[in-house]
mmCIF file of C-alpha atoms in Angstrom:
data_model
loop_
_atom_site.group_PDB
_atom_site.id
_atom_site.type_symbol
_atom_site.label_atom_id
_atom_site.label_comp_id
_atom_site.label_asym_id
_atom_site.label_seq_id
_atom_site.Cartn_x
_atom_site.Cartn_y
_atom_site.Cartn_z
ATOM 1 C CA UNK O 1 2.428 157.047 43.494
ATOM 2 C CA UNK O 2 0.518 160.098 42.223
ATOM 3 C CA UNK O 3 -0.321 160.517 38.573
ATOM 4 C CA UNK O 4 -0.136 164.177 37.356
ATOM 5 C CA UNK O 5 -0.718 166.024 34.089
ATOM 6 C CA UNK O 6 0.995 169.311 34.922
ATOM 7 C CA UNK O 7 4.304 169.701 36.786
ATOM 8 C CA UNK O 8 3.072 172.089 39.454
ATOM 9 C CA UNK O 9 0.666 169.405 40.687
ATOM 10 C CA UNK O 10 3.479 167.621 42.508
ATOM 11 C CA UNK O 11 5.350 168.841 45.602
ATOM 12 C CA UNK O 12 6.741 166.659 48.374
ATOM 13 C CA UNK O 13 5.524 168.374 51.545
ATOM 14 C CA UNK O 14 6.475 165.892 54.290
ATOM 15 C CA UNK O 15 10.176 165.234 54.002
ATOM 16 C CA UNK O 16 12.426 166.227 56.951
ATOM 17 C CA UNK O 17 16.066 165.549 57.744
ATOM 18 C CA UNK O 18 17.268 165.142 61.299
ATOM 19 C CA UNK O 19 20.436 167.286 61.525
ATOM 20 C CA UNK O 20 21.548 166.160 64.973
ATOM 21 C CA UNK O 21 24.639 164.398 63.590
ATOM 22 C CA UNK O 22 25.567 167.505 61.531
ATOM 23 C CA UNK O 23 25.092 170.370 64.022
ATOM 24 C CA UNK O 24 25.170 168.525 67.315
ATOM 25 C CA UNK O 25 21.708 169.789 68.219
ATOM 26 C CA UNK O 26 18.159 168.515 67.553
ATOM 27 C CA UNK O 27 16.952 170.278 64.403
ATOM 28 C CA UNK O 28 14.557 169.023 61.758
ATOM 29 C CA UNK O 29 15.091 170.415 58.211
ATOM 30 C CA UNK O 30 11.982 170.639 56.060
ATOM 31 C CA UNK O 31 13.114 169.887 52.540
ATOM 32 C CA UNK O 32 11.322 171.992 49.968
ATOM 33 C CA UNK O 33 13.321 171.106 46.836
ATOM 34 C CA UNK O 34 11.528 167.941 45.773
ATOM 35 C CA UNK O 35 9.300 169.224 42.992
ATOM 36 C CA UNK O 36 9.819 169.880 39.296
ATOM 37 C CA UNK O 37 10.881 173.463 39.951
ATOM 38 C CA UNK O 38 13.429 172.255 42.508
ATOM 39 C CA UNK O 39 12.610 174.838 45.224
ATOM 40 C CA UNK O 40 10.051 176.290 47.612
ATOM 41 C CA UNK O 41 9.395 179.053 45.085
ATOM 42 C CA UNK O 42 7.033 176.754 43.234
ATOM 43 C CA UNK O 43 4.384 177.550 45.914
ATOM 44 C CA UNK O 44 4.649 181.317 45.543
ATOM 45 C CA UNK O 45 4.805 181.111 41.761
ATOM 46 C CA UNK O 46 1.656 178.933 41.539
ATOM 47 C CA UNK O 47 -0.219 181.160 44.003
ATOM 48 C CA UNK O 48 0.666 184.395 42.205
ATOM 49 C CA UNK O 49 -0.162 183.036 38.747
ATOM 50 C CA UNK O 50 -3.505 181.694 40.004
ATOM 51 C CA UNK O 51 -4.376 185.065 41.614
ATOM 52 C CA UNK O 52 -3.523 186.881 38.383
ATOM 53 C CA UNK O 53 -5.743 184.497 36.444
ATOM 54 C CA UNK O 54 -8.615 184.963 38.921
ATOM 55 C CA UNK O 55 -8.301 188.745 38.619
ATOM 56 C CA UNK O 56 -8.354 188.522 34.769
ATOM 57 C CA UNK O 57 -4.886 190.054 34.448
ATOM 58 C CA UNK O 58 -3.572 187.108 32.408
ATOM 59 C CA UNK O 59 -4.719 186.323 28.877
ATOM 60 C CA UNK O 60 -3.306 184.263 26.081
ATOM 61 C CA UNK O 61 -1.468 187.342 24.706
ATOM 62 C CA UNK O 62 0.117 188.140 28.034
ATOM 63 C CA UNK O 63 3.840 188.025 28.771
ATOM 64 C CA UNK O 64 4.639 187.171 32.370
ATOM 65 C CA UNK O 65 7.467 189.310 33.701
ATOM 66 C CA UNK O 66 9.340 188.882 36.963
ATOM 67 C CA UNK O 67 12.627 189.945 38.626
ATOM 68 C CA UNK O 68 14.307 186.925 40.231
ATOM 69 C CA UNK O 69 17.726 185.883 41.388
ATOM 70 C CA UNK O 70 16.931 182.368 40.157
ATOM 71 C CA UNK O 71 14.554 179.987 41.885
ATOM 72 C CA UNK O 72 11.326 181.905 41.327
ATOM 73 C CA UNK O 73 12.342 182.348 37.729
ATOM 74 C CA UNK O 74 12.627 178.569 37.298
ATOM 75 C CA UNK O 75 9.319 178.024 38.955
ATOM 76 C CA UNK O 76 7.560 180.604 36.762
ATOM 77 C CA UNK O 77 9.262 179.190 33.684
ATOM 78 C CA UNK O 78 7.829 175.807 34.455
ATOM 79 C CA UNK O 79 4.347 177.013 35.121
ATOM 80 C CA UNK O 80 4.358 179.313 32.079
ATOM 81 C CA UNK O 81 5.402 176.347 29.892
ATOM 82 C CA UNK O 82 2.650 174.160 31.287
ATOM 83 C CA UNK O 83 -0.008 176.842 30.810
ATOM 84 C CA UNK O 84 1.144 178.246 27.473
ATOM 85 C CA UNK O 85 2.280 181.701 28.666
ATOM 86 C CA UNK O 86 5.412 183.542 27.575
ATOM 87 C CA UNK O 87 7.786 184.449 30.402
ATOM 88 C CA UNK O 88 10.646 186.906 30.739
ATOM 89 C CA UNK O 89 12.879 186.690 33.791
ATOM 90 C CA UNK O 90 15.005 189.716 34.681
ATOM 91 C CA UNK O 91 17.994 188.666 36.646
ATOM 92 C CA UNK O 92 21.630 189.633 37.290
ATOM 93 C CA UNK O 93 25.143 188.220 37.392
ATOM 94 C CA UNK O 94 24.611 186.379 40.692
ATOM 95 C CA UNK O 95 22.100 184.009 39.057
ATOM 96 C CA UNK O 96 23.776 180.630 38.644
ATOM 97 C CA UNK O 97 24.534 179.454 35.153
ATOM 98 C CA UNK O 98 22.590 176.246 35.670
ATOM 99 C CA UNK O 99 19.536 178.233 36.754
ATOM 100 C CA UNK O 100 19.669 180.463 33.607
ATOM 101 C CA UNK O 101 20.033 177.433 31.347
ATOM 102 C CA UNK O 102 17.055 175.739 33.094
ATOM 103 C CA UNK O 103 14.833 178.762 32.435
ATOM 104 C CA UNK O 104 15.879 178.879 28.809
ATOM 105 C CA UNK O 105 15.396 175.092 28.398
ATOM 106 C CA UNK O 106 11.788 175.618 29.598
ATOM 107 C CA UNK O 107 11.244 178.174 26.863
ATOM 108 C CA UNK O 108 11.672 181.387 28.860
ATOM 109 C CA UNK O 109 13.638 184.491 27.915
ATOM 110 C CA UNK O 110 16.279 185.630 30.422
ATOM 111 C CA UNK O 111 17.536 189.215 30.562
ATOM 112 C CA UNK O 112 20.549 190.022 32.739
ATOM 113 C CA UNK O 113 20.940 193.580 34.015
ATOM 114 C CA UNK O 114 24.399 195.019 34.471
ATOM 115 C CA UNK O 115 23.787 198.150 36.520
ATOM 116 C CA UNK O 116 24.077 198.168 40.290
ATOM 117 C CA UNK O 117 22.874 200.448 43.168
ATOM 118 C CA UNK O 118 25.147 202.586 45.290
ATOM 119 C CA UNK O 119 25.158 199.790 47.898
ATOM 120 C CA UNK O 120 26.275 197.205 45.366
ATOM 121 C CA UNK O 121 22.928 195.564 44.910
ATOM 122 C CA UNK O 122 21.292 194.672 41.625
ATOM 123 C CA UNK O 123 17.652 194.802 42.597
ATOM 124 C CA UNK O 124 17.072 198.448 41.710
ATOM 125 C CA UNK O 125 18.412 197.948 38.244
ATOM 126 C CA UNK O 126 16.246 194.858 37.760
ATOM 127 C CA UNK O 127 13.131 196.656 38.945
ATOM 128 C CA UNK O 128 13.830 199.691 36.755
ATOM 129 C CA UNK O 129 14.073 197.394 33.748
ATOM 130 C CA UNK O 130 10.785 195.683 34.552
ATOM 131 C CA UNK O 131 8.980 198.983 35.076
ATOM 132 C CA UNK O 132 10.239 200.310 31.785
ATOM 133 C CA UNK O 133 9.215 197.136 30.018
ATOM 134 C CA UNK O 134 5.694 197.213 31.423
ATOM 135 C CA UNK O 135 5.319 200.921 30.562
ATOM 136 C CA UNK O 136 6.111 200.275 26.897
ATOM 137 C CA UNK O 137 4.345 196.972 26.268
ATOM 138 C CA UNK O 138 0.792 196.451 27.544
ATOM 139 C CA UNK O 139 1.133 192.680 27.115
ATOM 140 C CA UNK O 140 3.516 192.536 30.082
ATOM 141 C CA UNK O 141 2.045 191.351 33.427
ATOM 142 C CA UNK O 142 4.414 191.847 36.352
ATOM 143 C CA UNK O 143 3.627 189.567 39.250
ATOM 144 C CA UNK O 144 5.914 191.541 41.657
ATOM 145 C CA UNK O 145 6.954 188.907 44.181
ATOM 146 C CA UNK O 146 8.247 191.631 46.443
ATOM 147 C CA UNK O 147 4.854 193.259 46.994
ATOM 148 C CA UNK O 148 2.345 190.528 46.014
ATOM 149 C CA UNK O 149 0.417 189.223 49.055
ATOM 150 C CA UNK O 150 -0.141 185.910 47.191
ATOM 151 C CA UNK O 151 3.525 185.308 47.889
ATOM 152 C CA UNK O 152 3.020 185.006 51.700
ATOM 153 C CA UNK O 153 -0.472 183.519 51.350
ATOM 154 C CA UNK O 154 1.038 180.501 49.552
ATOM 155 C CA UNK O 155 2.952 179.612 52.683
ATOM 156 C CA UNK O 156 0.125 180.432 55.021
ATOM 157 C CA UNK O 157 -2.005 177.880 53.103
ATOM 158 C CA UNK O 158 0.661 175.199 52.538
ATOM 159 C CA UNK O 159 4.094 175.346 54.221
ATOM 160 C CA UNK O 160 3.050 176.349 57.754
ATOM 161 C CA UNK O 161 0.073 173.936 58.069
ATOM 162 C CA UNK O 162 2.254 171.104 56.866
ATOM 163 C CA UNK O 163 4.772 171.816 59.596
ATOM 164 C CA UNK O 164 2.030 172.104 62.166
ATOM 165 C CA UNK O 165 0.610 168.729 61.221
ATOM 166 C CA UNK O 166 3.927 166.984 61.476
ATOM 167 C CA UNK O 167 5.190 168.832 64.591
ATOM 168 C CA UNK O 168 2.229 169.677 66.824
ATOM 169 C CA UNK O 169 4.661 170.486 69.650
ATOM 170 C CA UNK O 170 6.774 172.925 67.608
ATOM 171 C CA UNK O 171 8.718 175.457 69.717
ATOM 172 C CA UNK O 172 10.868 177.353 67.266
ATOM 173 C CA UNK O 173 10.897 177.780 63.470
ATOM 174 C CA UNK O 174 13.910 179.092 61.485
ATOM 175 C CA UNK O 175 13.038 180.752 58.159
ATOM 176 C CA UNK O 176 15.366 182.387 55.655
ATOM 177 C CA UNK O 177 14.504 185.966 54.710
ATOM 178 C CA UNK O 178 14.499 187.025 51.074
ATOM 179 C CA UNK O 179 11.297 188.672 49.799
ATOM 180 C CA UNK O 180 10.001 187.399 53.250
ATOM 181 C CA UNK O 181 7.108 185.620 51.601
ATOM 182 C CA UNK O 182 7.879 182.350 53.335
ATOM 183 C CA UNK O 183 8.730 184.096 56.599
ATOM 184 C CA UNK O 184 5.526 186.126 56.713
ATOM 185 C CA UNK O 185 3.219 183.337 55.639
ATOM 186 C CA UNK O 186 4.592 180.962 58.326
ATOM 187 C CA UNK O 187 4.727 183.681 61.009
ATOM 188 C CA UNK O 188 1.128 184.773 60.411
ATOM 189 C CA UNK O 189 -0.079 181.190 60.576
ATOM 190 C CA UNK O 190 1.730 180.337 63.810
ATOM 191 C CA UNK O 191 0.681 183.628 65.421
ATOM 192 C CA UNK O 192 -2.861 182.307 65.315
ATOM 193 C CA UNK O 193 -1.990 178.723 66.312
ATOM 194 C CA UNK O 194 -2.967 177.103 69.560
ATOM 195 C CA UNK O 195 0.561 177.265 71.112
ATOM 196 C CA UNK O 196 3.344 179.885 70.965
ATOM 197 C CA UNK O 197 6.042 179.288 68.366
ATOM 198 C CA UNK O 198 9.174 181.403 68.277
ATOM 199 C CA UNK O 199 9.785 182.704 64.758
ATOM 200 C CA UNK O 200 13.479 183.250 63.943
ATOM 201 C CA UNK O 201 14.370 185.010 60.697
ATOM 202 C CA UNK O 202 17.759 184.160 59.106
ATOM 203 C CA UNK O 203 19.333 186.875 56.895
ATOM 204 C CA UNK O 204 22.529 187.113 54.947
ATOM 205 C CA UNK O 205 25.313 189.544 55.919
ATOM 206 C CA UNK O 206 25.212 192.497 53.575
ATOM 207 C CA UNK O 207 21.401 192.509 53.461
ATOM 208 C CA UNK O 208 19.470 195.533 54.603
ATOM 209 C CA UNK O 209 16.197 193.769 55.278
ATOM 210 C CA UNK O 210 16.385 194.169 59.063
ATOM 211 C CA UNK O 211 18.359 197.381 59.150
ATOM 212 C CA UNK O 212 21.880 196.005 58.638
ATOM 213 C CA UNK O 213 24.619 197.693 56.708
ATOM 214 C CA UNK O 214 24.652 197.032 53.000
ATOM 215 C CA UNK O 215 27.472 194.837 51.642
ATOM 216 C CA UNK O 216 28.489 192.469 48.934
ATOM 217 C CA UNK O 217 26.354 189.352 48.590
ATOM 218 C CA UNK O 218 27.387 186.759 45.975
ATOM 219 C CA UNK O 219 25.082 183.840 46.954
ATOM 220 C CA UNK O 220 21.625 184.345 45.563
ATOM 221 C CA UNK O 221 18.365 183.508 47.416
ATOM 222 C CA UNK O 222 18.331 185.305 50.784
ATOM 223 C CA UNK O 223 18.801 188.980 51.641
ATOM 224 C CA UNK O 224 17.654 192.167 49.977
ATOM 225 C CA UNK O 225 19.248 195.532 49.042
ATOM 226 C CA UNK O 226 16.079 197.303 50.077
ATOM 227 C CA UNK O 227 13.657 196.646 52.906
ATOM 228 C CA UNK O 228 11.186 193.971 51.814
ATOM 229 C CA UNK O 229 7.711 195.533 51.349
ATOM 230 C CA UNK O 230 6.081 192.325 52.663
ATOM 231 C CA UNK O 231 8.073 192.359 55.928
ATOM 232 C CA UNK O 232 6.201 193.029 59.146
ATOM 233 C CA UNK O 233 8.736 192.976 62.060
ATOM 234 C CA UNK O 234 5.900 192.439 64.567
ATOM 235 C CA UNK O 235 5.681 188.802 63.541
ATOM 236 C CA UNK O 236 9.455 188.087 63.968
ATOM 237 C CA UNK O 237 10.935 187.201 67.397
ATOM 238 C CA UNK O 238 14.665 187.020 66.557
ATOM 239 C CA UNK O 239 16.824 187.921 63.605
ATOM 240 C CA UNK O 240 20.102 186.092 62.871
ATOM 241 C CA UNK O 241 22.720 187.345 60.377
ATOM 242 C CA UNK O 242 24.967 184.772 58.631
ATOM 243 C CA UNK O 243 28.210 185.547 56.852
ATOM 244 C CA UNK O 244 28.547 183.934 53.386
ATOM 245 C CA UNK O 245 31.670 182.097 54.515
ATOM 246 C CA UNK O 246 29.546 180.422 57.183
ATOM 247 C CA UNK O 247 26.939 179.575 54.565
ATOM 248 C CA UNK O 248 29.593 177.808 52.509
ATOM 249 C CA UNK O 249 30.921 175.924 55.527
ATOM 250 C CA UNK O 250 27.433 174.721 56.418
ATOM 251 C CA UNK O 251 26.705 173.643 52.832
ATOM 252 C CA UNK O 252 29.911 171.657 52.640
ATOM 253 C CA UNK O 253 29.379 170.013 56.020
ATOM 254 C CA UNK O 254 25.942 168.907 54.975
ATOM 255 C CA UNK O 255 27.390 167.579 51.674
ATOM 256 C CA UNK O 256 29.972 165.628 53.661
ATOM 257 C CA UNK O 257 27.002 163.716 55.175
ATOM 258 C CA UNK O 258 25.493 163.101 51.743
ATOM 259 C CA UNK O 259 22.998 166.010 51.786
ATOM 260 C CA UNK O 260 23.584 168.424 48.851
ATOM 261 C CA UNK O 261 21.646 171.665 49.637
ATOM 262 C CA UNK O 262 21.636 175.129 48.199
ATOM 263 C CA UNK O 263 23.127 178.308 49.606
ATOM 264 C CA UNK O 264 19.936 179.489 51.202
ATOM 265 C CA UNK O 265 19.703 176.229 53.140
ATOM 266 C CA UNK O 266 23.367 176.595 54.281
ATOM 267 C CA UNK O 267 22.506 180.047 55.574
ATOM 268 C CA UNK O 268 19.482 178.883 57.483
ATOM 269 C CA UNK O 269 21.266 175.820 58.975
ATOM 270 C CA UNK O 270 24.269 177.970 60.076
ATOM 271 C CA UNK O 271 21.960 180.494 61.741
ATOM 272 C CA UNK O 272 19.853 177.857 63.417
ATOM 273 C CA UNK O 273 22.923 176.055 64.735
ATOM 274 C CA UNK O 274 24.129 179.257 66.354
ATOM 275 C CA UNK O 275 20.799 180.034 67.927
ATOM 276 C CA UNK O 276 20.375 176.505 69.262
ATOM 277 C CA UNK O 277 23.908 176.569 70.667
ATOM 278 C CA UNK O 278 22.950 179.595 72.750
ATOM 279 C CA UNK O 279 19.299 179.026 73.581
ATOM 280 C CA UNK O 280 18.410 175.365 72.832
ATOM 281 C CA UNK O 281 17.467 172.973 75.587
ATOM 282 C CA UNK O 282 16.581 169.323 75.841
ATOM 283 C CA UNK O 283 13.066 168.615 74.680
ATOM 284 C CA UNK O 284 12.864 171.683 72.372
ATOM 285 C CA UNK O 285 11.294 170.985 69.018
ATOM 286 C CA UNK O 286 13.014 173.056 66.345
ATOM 287 C CA UNK O 287 12.404 173.074 62.567
ATOM 288 C CA UNK O 288 14.217 174.937 59.857
ATOM 289 C CA UNK O 289 13.070 175.361 56.188
ATOM 290 C CA UNK O 290 15.420 174.286 53.380
ATOM 291 C CA UNK O 291 14.348 176.262 50.281
ATOM 292 C CA UNK O 292 16.215 174.249 47.660
ATOM 293 C CA UNK O 293 18.748 171.581 46.748
ATOM 294 C CA UNK O 294 22.358 172.025 45.754
ATOM 295 C CA UNK O 295 22.728 171.028 42.129
ATOM 296 C CA UNK O 296 22.480 174.654 40.888
ATOM 297 C CA UNK O 297 25.396 175.613 43.143
ATOM 298 C CA UNK O 298 28.033 173.207 41.915
ATOM 299 C CA UNK O 299 29.993 175.975 40.100
ATOM 300 C CA UNK O 300 29.761 178.389 43.045
ATOM 301 C CA UNK O 301 29.309 177.191 46.667
ATOM 302 C CA UNK O 302 30.806 173.803 45.894
ATOM 303 C CA UNK O 303 33.553 175.003 43.547
ATOM 304 C CA UNK O 304 36.823 175.675 45.431
ATOM 305 C CA UNK O 305 38.246 178.114 42.870
ATOM 306 C CA UNK O 306 35.117 180.266 43.024
ATOM 307 C CA UNK O 307 35.207 180.228 46.842
ATOM 308 C CA UNK O 308 38.911 181.108 47.012
ATOM 309 C CA UNK O 309 38.619 183.939 44.505
ATOM 310 C CA UNK O 310 35.769 185.565 46.458
ATOM 311 C CA UNK O 311 36.528 184.732 50.090
ATOM 312 C CA UNK O 312 40.333 184.320 50.177
ATOM 313 C CA UNK O 313 40.640 181.053 52.031
ATOM 314 C CA UNK O 314 39.574 177.586 50.992
ATOM 315 C CA UNK O 315 36.698 176.954 53.388
ATOM 316 C CA UNK O 316 36.620 173.170 53.104
ATOM 317 C CA UNK O 317 38.257 172.610 56.489
ATOM 318 C CA UNK O 318 37.047 169.577 58.422
ATOM 319 C CA UNK O 319 33.673 169.139 56.777
ATOM 320 C CA UNK O 320 32.520 166.719 59.479
ATOM 321 C CA UNK O 321 32.834 169.186 62.337
ATOM 322 C CA UNK O 322 29.491 170.480 63.707
ATOM 323 C CA UNK O 323 28.340 173.760 62.098
ATOM 324 C CA UNK O 324 29.444 176.640 64.341
ATOM 325 C CA UNK O 325 27.302 179.511 65.681
ATOM 326 C CA UNK O 326 26.922 182.738 63.832
ATOM 327 C CA UNK O 327 25.871 186.186 65.068
ATOM 328 C CA UNK O 328 22.556 187.754 65.966
ATOM 329 C CA UNK O 329 21.129 191.051 64.802
ATOM 330 C CA UNK O 330 19.833 193.116 67.698
ATOM 331 C CA UNK O 331 17.341 190.662 69.198
ATOM 332 C CA UNK O 332 17.506 188.048 71.916
ATOM 333 C CA UNK O 333 15.571 184.959 72.764
#
């Protein structure tokens, strides 16, 4: 049992769930939600804050500022509280209520933008607000998770080596694509590893990250309304696109087995299930990364009224059926 003095000192790195009973295929799910921030974003947050401190950008009078749909905001709120920094999170209406309340409970200020882009996304409005704020107040320090190389370096140093230690015979890795920090850090690490690993990116329908058509996205975490600046396609072997209805189905089927995961995890599991249905074979070692747990999605993904209002049908169905395949985006195995 470790003894810690700051919350960011603890992160469970070696917990995996065997999803064979859920999806009907061998897939190990790396659970990243067991830390005090509740998500994989703790790693990027800690790395970016540490880099800013090393560079002298952060002082006691500084105000940390970041645009986030939720999980990074919680992680930065926690770190800011532990280090005595002020933090302002700029978010939008898709951010879950529980997430906003967590940030405020940790002492952070939360600003919700209302404007959207022509493609229905909120990111442009969020970034405009952050830029204006930084231009008018020299205390503001914007970490910029979308462009900060410390974002992907965090996973190059931690997430990918942890997977490599546990699965030295890894064949394929499924990673959700948001800012692509996790994706790029893991892909860069395994590109230099001593055996080939297929890197499969999982994106949300409506995201433009890999050239798809823009569309409505109501579940925060994955997908972007602009191409992620950190993304380098040369490191990605396949791209899968998952409809939000399939995300919800996957989340609920996992919950029916006692595993309450977040929307990003449902997207990754649904995409991985489809890929393995088409290309998996006996003896293949496949791992997927689960970014967070499901408590923050109780009033959305797991709330039938919210689901019916947005997607028309009640997607509960037979929650114990294996997760079904989804579609690919222009690349094959």
